[in-house]
mmCIF file of the C-alpha atoms, coordinates in Angstrom:
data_MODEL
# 
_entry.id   MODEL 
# 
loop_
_atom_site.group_PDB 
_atom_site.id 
_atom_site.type_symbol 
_atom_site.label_atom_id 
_atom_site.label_alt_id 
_atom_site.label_comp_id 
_atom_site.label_asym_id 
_atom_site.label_entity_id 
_atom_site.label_seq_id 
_atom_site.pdbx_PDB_ins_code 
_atom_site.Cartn_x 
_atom_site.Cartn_y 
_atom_site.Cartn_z 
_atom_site.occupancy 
_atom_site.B_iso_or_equiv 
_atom_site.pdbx_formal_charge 
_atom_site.auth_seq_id 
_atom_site.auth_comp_id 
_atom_site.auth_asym_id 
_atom_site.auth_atom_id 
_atom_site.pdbx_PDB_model_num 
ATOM 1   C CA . UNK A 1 1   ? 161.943 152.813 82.512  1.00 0.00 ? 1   UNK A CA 1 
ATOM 2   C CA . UNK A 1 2   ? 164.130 155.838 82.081  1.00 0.00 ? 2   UNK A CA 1 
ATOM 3   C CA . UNK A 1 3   ? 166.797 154.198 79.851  1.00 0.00 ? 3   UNK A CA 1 
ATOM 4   C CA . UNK A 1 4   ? 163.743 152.777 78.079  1.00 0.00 ? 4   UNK A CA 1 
ATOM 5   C CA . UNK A 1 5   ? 162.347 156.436 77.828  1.00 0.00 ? 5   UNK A CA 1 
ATOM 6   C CA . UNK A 1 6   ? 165.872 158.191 76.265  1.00 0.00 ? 6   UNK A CA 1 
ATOM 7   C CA . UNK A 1 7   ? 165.749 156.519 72.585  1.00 0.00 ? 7   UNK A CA 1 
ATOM 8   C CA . UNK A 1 8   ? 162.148 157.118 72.393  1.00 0.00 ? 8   UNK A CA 1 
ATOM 9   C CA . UNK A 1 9   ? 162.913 161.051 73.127  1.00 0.00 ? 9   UNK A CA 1 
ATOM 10  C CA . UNK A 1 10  ? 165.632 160.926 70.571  1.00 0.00 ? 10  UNK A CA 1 
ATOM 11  C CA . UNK A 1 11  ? 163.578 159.138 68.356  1.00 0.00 ? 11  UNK A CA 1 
ATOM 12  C CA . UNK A 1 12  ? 160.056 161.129 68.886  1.00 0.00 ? 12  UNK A CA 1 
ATOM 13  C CA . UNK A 1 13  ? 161.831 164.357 69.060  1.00 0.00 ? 13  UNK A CA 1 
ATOM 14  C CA . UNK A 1 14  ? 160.524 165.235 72.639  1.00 0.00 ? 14  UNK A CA 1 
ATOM 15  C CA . UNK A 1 15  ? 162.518 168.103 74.180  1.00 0.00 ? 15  UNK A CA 1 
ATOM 16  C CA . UNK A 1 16  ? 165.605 166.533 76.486  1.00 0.00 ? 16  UNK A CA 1 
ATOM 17  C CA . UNK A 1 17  ? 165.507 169.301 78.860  1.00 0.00 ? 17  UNK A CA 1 
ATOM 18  C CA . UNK A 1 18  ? 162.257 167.598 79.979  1.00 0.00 ? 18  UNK A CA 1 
ATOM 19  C CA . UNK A 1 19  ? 163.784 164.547 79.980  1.00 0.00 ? 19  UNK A CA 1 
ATOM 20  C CA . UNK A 1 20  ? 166.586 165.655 81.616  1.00 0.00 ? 20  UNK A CA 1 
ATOM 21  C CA . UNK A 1 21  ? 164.463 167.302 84.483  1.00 0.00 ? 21  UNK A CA 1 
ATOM 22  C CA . UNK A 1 22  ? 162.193 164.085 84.990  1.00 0.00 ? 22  UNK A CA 1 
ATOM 23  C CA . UNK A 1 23  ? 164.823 162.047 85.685  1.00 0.00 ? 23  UNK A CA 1 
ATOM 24  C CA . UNK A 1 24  ? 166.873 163.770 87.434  1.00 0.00 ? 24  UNK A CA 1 
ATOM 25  C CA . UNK A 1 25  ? 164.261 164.625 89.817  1.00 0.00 ? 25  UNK A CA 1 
ATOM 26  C CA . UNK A 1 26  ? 162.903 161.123 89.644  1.00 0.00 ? 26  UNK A CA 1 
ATOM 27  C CA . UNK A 1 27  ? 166.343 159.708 90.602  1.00 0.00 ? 27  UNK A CA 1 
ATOM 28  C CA . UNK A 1 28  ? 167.197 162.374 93.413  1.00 0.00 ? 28  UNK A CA 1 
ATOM 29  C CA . UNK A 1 29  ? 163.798 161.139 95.098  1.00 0.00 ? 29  UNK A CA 1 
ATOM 30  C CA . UNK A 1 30  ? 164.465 157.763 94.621  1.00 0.00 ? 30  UNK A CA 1 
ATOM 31  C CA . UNK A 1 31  ? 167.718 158.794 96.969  1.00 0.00 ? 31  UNK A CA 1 
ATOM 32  C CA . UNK A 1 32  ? 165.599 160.026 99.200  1.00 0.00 ? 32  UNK A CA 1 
ATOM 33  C CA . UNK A 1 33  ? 163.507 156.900 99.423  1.00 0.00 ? 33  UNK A CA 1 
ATOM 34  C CA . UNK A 1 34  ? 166.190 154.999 100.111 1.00 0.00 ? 34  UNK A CA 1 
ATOM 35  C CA . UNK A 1 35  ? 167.785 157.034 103.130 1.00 0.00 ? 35  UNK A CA 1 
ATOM 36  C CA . UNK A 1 36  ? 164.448 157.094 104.477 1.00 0.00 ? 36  UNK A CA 1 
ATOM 37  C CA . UNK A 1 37  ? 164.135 153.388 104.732 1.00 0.00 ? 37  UNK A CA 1 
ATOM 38  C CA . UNK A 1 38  ? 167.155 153.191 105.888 1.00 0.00 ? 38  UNK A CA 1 
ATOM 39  C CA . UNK A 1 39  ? 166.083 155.564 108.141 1.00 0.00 ? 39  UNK A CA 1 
ATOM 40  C CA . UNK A 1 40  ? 162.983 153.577 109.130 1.00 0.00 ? 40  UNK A CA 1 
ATOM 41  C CA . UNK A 1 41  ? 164.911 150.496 109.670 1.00 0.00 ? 41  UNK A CA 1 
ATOM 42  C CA . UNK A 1 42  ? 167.247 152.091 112.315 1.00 0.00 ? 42  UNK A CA 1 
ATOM 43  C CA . UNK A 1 43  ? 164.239 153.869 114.395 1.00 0.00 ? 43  UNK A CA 1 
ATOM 44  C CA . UNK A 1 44  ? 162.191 150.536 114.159 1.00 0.00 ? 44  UNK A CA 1 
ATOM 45  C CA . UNK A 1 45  ? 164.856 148.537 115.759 1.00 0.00 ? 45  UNK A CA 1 
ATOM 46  C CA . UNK A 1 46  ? 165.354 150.977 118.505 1.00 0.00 ? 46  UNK A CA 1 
ATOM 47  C CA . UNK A 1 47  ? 161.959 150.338 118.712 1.00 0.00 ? 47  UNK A CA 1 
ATOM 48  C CA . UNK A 1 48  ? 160.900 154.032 118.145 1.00 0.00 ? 48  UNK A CA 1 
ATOM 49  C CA . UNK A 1 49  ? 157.954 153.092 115.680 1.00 0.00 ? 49  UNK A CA 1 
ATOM 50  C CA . UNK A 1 50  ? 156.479 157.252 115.368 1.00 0.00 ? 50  UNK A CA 1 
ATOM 51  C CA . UNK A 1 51  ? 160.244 158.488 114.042 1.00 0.00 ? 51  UNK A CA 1 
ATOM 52  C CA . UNK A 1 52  ? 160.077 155.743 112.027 1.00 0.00 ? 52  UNK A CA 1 
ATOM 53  C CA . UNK A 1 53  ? 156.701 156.757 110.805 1.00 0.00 ? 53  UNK A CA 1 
ATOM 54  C CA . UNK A 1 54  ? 157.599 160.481 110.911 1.00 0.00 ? 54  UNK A CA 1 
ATOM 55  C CA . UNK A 1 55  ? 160.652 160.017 108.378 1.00 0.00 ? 55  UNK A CA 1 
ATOM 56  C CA . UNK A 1 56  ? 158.269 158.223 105.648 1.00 0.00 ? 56  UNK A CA 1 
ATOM 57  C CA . UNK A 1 57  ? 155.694 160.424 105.689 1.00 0.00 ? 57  UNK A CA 1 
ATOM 58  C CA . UNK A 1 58  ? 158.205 163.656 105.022 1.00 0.00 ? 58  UNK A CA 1 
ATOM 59  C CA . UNK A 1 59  ? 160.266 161.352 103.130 1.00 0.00 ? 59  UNK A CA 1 
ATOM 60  C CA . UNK A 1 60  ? 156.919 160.900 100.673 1.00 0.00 ? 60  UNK A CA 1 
ATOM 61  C CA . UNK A 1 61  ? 155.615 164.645 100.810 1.00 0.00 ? 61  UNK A CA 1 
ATOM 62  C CA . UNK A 1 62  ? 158.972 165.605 100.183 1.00 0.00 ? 62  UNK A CA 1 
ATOM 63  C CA . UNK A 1 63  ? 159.794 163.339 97.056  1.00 0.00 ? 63  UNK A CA 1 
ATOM 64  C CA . UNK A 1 64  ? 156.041 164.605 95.736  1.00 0.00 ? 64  UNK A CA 1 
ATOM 65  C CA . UNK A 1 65  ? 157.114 167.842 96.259  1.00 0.00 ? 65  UNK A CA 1 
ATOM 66  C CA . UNK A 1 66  ? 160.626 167.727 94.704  1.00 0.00 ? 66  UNK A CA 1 
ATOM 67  C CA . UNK A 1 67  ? 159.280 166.013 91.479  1.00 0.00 ? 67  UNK A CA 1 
ATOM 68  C CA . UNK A 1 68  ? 156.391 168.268 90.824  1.00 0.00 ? 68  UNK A CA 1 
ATOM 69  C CA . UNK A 1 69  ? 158.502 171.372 91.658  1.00 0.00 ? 69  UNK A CA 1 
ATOM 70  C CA . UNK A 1 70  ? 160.908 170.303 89.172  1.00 0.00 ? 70  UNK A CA 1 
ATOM 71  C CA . UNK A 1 71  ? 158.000 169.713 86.579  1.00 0.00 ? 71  UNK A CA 1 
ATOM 72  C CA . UNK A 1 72  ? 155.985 173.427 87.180  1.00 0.00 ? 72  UNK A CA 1 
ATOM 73  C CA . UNK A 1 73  ? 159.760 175.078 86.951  1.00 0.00 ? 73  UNK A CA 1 
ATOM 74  C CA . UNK A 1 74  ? 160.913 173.474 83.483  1.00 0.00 ? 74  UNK A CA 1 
ATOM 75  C CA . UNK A 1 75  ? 157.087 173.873 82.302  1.00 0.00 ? 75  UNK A CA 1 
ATOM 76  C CA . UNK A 1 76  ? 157.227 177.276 83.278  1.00 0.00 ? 76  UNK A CA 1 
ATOM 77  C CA . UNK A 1 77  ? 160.901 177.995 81.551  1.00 0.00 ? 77  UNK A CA 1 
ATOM 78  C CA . UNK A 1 78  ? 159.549 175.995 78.414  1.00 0.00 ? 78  UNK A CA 1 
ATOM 79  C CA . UNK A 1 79  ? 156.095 174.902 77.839  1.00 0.00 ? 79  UNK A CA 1 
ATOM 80  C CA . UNK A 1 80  ? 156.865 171.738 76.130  1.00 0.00 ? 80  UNK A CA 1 
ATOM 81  C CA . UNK A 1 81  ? 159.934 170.429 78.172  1.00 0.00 ? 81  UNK A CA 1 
ATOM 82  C CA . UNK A 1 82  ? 157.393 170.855 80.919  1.00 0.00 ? 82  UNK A CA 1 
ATOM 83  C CA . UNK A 1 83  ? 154.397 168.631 79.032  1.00 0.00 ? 83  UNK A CA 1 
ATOM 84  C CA . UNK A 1 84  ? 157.361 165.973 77.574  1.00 0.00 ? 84  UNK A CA 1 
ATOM 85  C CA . UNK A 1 85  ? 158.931 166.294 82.025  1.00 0.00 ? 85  UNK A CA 1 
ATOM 86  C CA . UNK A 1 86  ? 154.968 165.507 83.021  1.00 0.00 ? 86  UNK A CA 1 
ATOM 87  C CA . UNK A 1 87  ? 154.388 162.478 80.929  1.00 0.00 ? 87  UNK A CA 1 
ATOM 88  C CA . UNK A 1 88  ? 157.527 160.813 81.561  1.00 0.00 ? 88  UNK A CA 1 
ATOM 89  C CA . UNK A 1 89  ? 156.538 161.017 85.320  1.00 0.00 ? 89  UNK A CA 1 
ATOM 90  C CA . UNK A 1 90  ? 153.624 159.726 85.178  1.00 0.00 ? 90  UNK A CA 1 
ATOM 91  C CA . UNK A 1 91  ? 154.807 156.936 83.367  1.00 0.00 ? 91  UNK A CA 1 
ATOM 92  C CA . UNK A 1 92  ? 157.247 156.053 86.017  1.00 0.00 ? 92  UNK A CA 1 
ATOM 93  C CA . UNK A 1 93  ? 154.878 156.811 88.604  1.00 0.00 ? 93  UNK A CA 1 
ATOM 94  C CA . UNK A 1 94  ? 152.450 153.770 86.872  1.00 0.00 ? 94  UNK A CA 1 
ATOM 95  C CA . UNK A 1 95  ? 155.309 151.740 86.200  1.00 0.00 ? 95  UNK A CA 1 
ATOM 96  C CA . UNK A 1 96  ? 156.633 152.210 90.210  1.00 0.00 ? 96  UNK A CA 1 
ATOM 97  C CA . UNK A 1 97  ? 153.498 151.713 92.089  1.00 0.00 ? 97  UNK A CA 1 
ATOM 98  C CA . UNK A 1 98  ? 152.838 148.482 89.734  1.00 0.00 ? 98  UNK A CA 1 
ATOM 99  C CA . UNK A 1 99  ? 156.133 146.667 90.183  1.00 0.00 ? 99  UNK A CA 1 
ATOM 100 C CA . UNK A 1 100 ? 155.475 147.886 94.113  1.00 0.00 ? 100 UNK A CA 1 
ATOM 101 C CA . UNK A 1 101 ? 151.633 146.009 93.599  1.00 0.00 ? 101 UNK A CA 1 
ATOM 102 C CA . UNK A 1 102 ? 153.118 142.962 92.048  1.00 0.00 ? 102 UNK A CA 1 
ATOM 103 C CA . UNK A 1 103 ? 155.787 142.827 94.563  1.00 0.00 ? 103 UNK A CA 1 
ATOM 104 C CA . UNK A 1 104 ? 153.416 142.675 97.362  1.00 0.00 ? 104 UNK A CA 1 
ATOM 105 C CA . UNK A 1 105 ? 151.427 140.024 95.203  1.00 0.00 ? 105 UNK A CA 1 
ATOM 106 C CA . UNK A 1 106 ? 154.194 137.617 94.951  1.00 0.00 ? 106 UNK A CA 1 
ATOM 107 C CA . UNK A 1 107 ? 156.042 138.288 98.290  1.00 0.00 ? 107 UNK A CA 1 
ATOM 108 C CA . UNK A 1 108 ? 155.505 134.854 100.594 1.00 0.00 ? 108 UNK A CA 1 
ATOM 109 C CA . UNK A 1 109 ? 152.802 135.324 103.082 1.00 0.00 ? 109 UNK A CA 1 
ATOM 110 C CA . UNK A 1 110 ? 154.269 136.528 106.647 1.00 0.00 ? 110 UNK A CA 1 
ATOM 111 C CA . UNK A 1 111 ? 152.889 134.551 109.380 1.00 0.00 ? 111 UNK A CA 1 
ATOM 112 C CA . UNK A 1 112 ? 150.776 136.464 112.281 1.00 0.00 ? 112 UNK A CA 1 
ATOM 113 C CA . UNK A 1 113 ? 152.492 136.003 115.625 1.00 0.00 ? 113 UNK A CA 1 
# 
């Protein structure tokens, strides 16, 4: 989504600094996804099921929290860098939690022990 995002800000004329910020952000949490899960996956098979729960739930406050502090400082530095930083999230936002929705959809059905 991001590389599909870059031509239309050159294109559109949308500030870069807002691009710039939204995926930079976007990526840095996406880092911090994945060392939680791997995270996760180490505390679940030591059997330790509340770290395990414990390091997704700060993992996912903090990744809301880094994006939108990224967003409010570049809007704040420059109104529409903010606004351009803002829609691009929210785009890959949508376009996350679908591919995460048709993921689940098309994953084989686990069996119940």
């Amino acid at each position: 989504m991001l590389a599909f995002a870059l031509p239309v800000f050159l294109l559109a004329g949308f500030p870069m600094l807002g691009y710039a910020v939204a995926a930079a952000a976007w990526l840095a949490a996406w880092g911090v996804q994945l060392a939680a899960e791997r995270n996760v996956e180490r505390s679940l098979s030591g059997g330790n099921r509340r770290s395990a729960l414990g390091v997704l739930a700060a993992a996912t406050l903090g990744r809301v929290w880094l994006v939108a502090l990224a967003i409010l400082l570049v809007g704040l530095s420059e109104r529409e860098a903010g606004l351009a930083a803002a829609v691009l999230t929210a785009a890959l936002v949508t376009v996350h939690l679908a591919g995460m929705a048709l993921d689940r959809l098309m994953a084989p059905e686990e069996e119940s022990p």
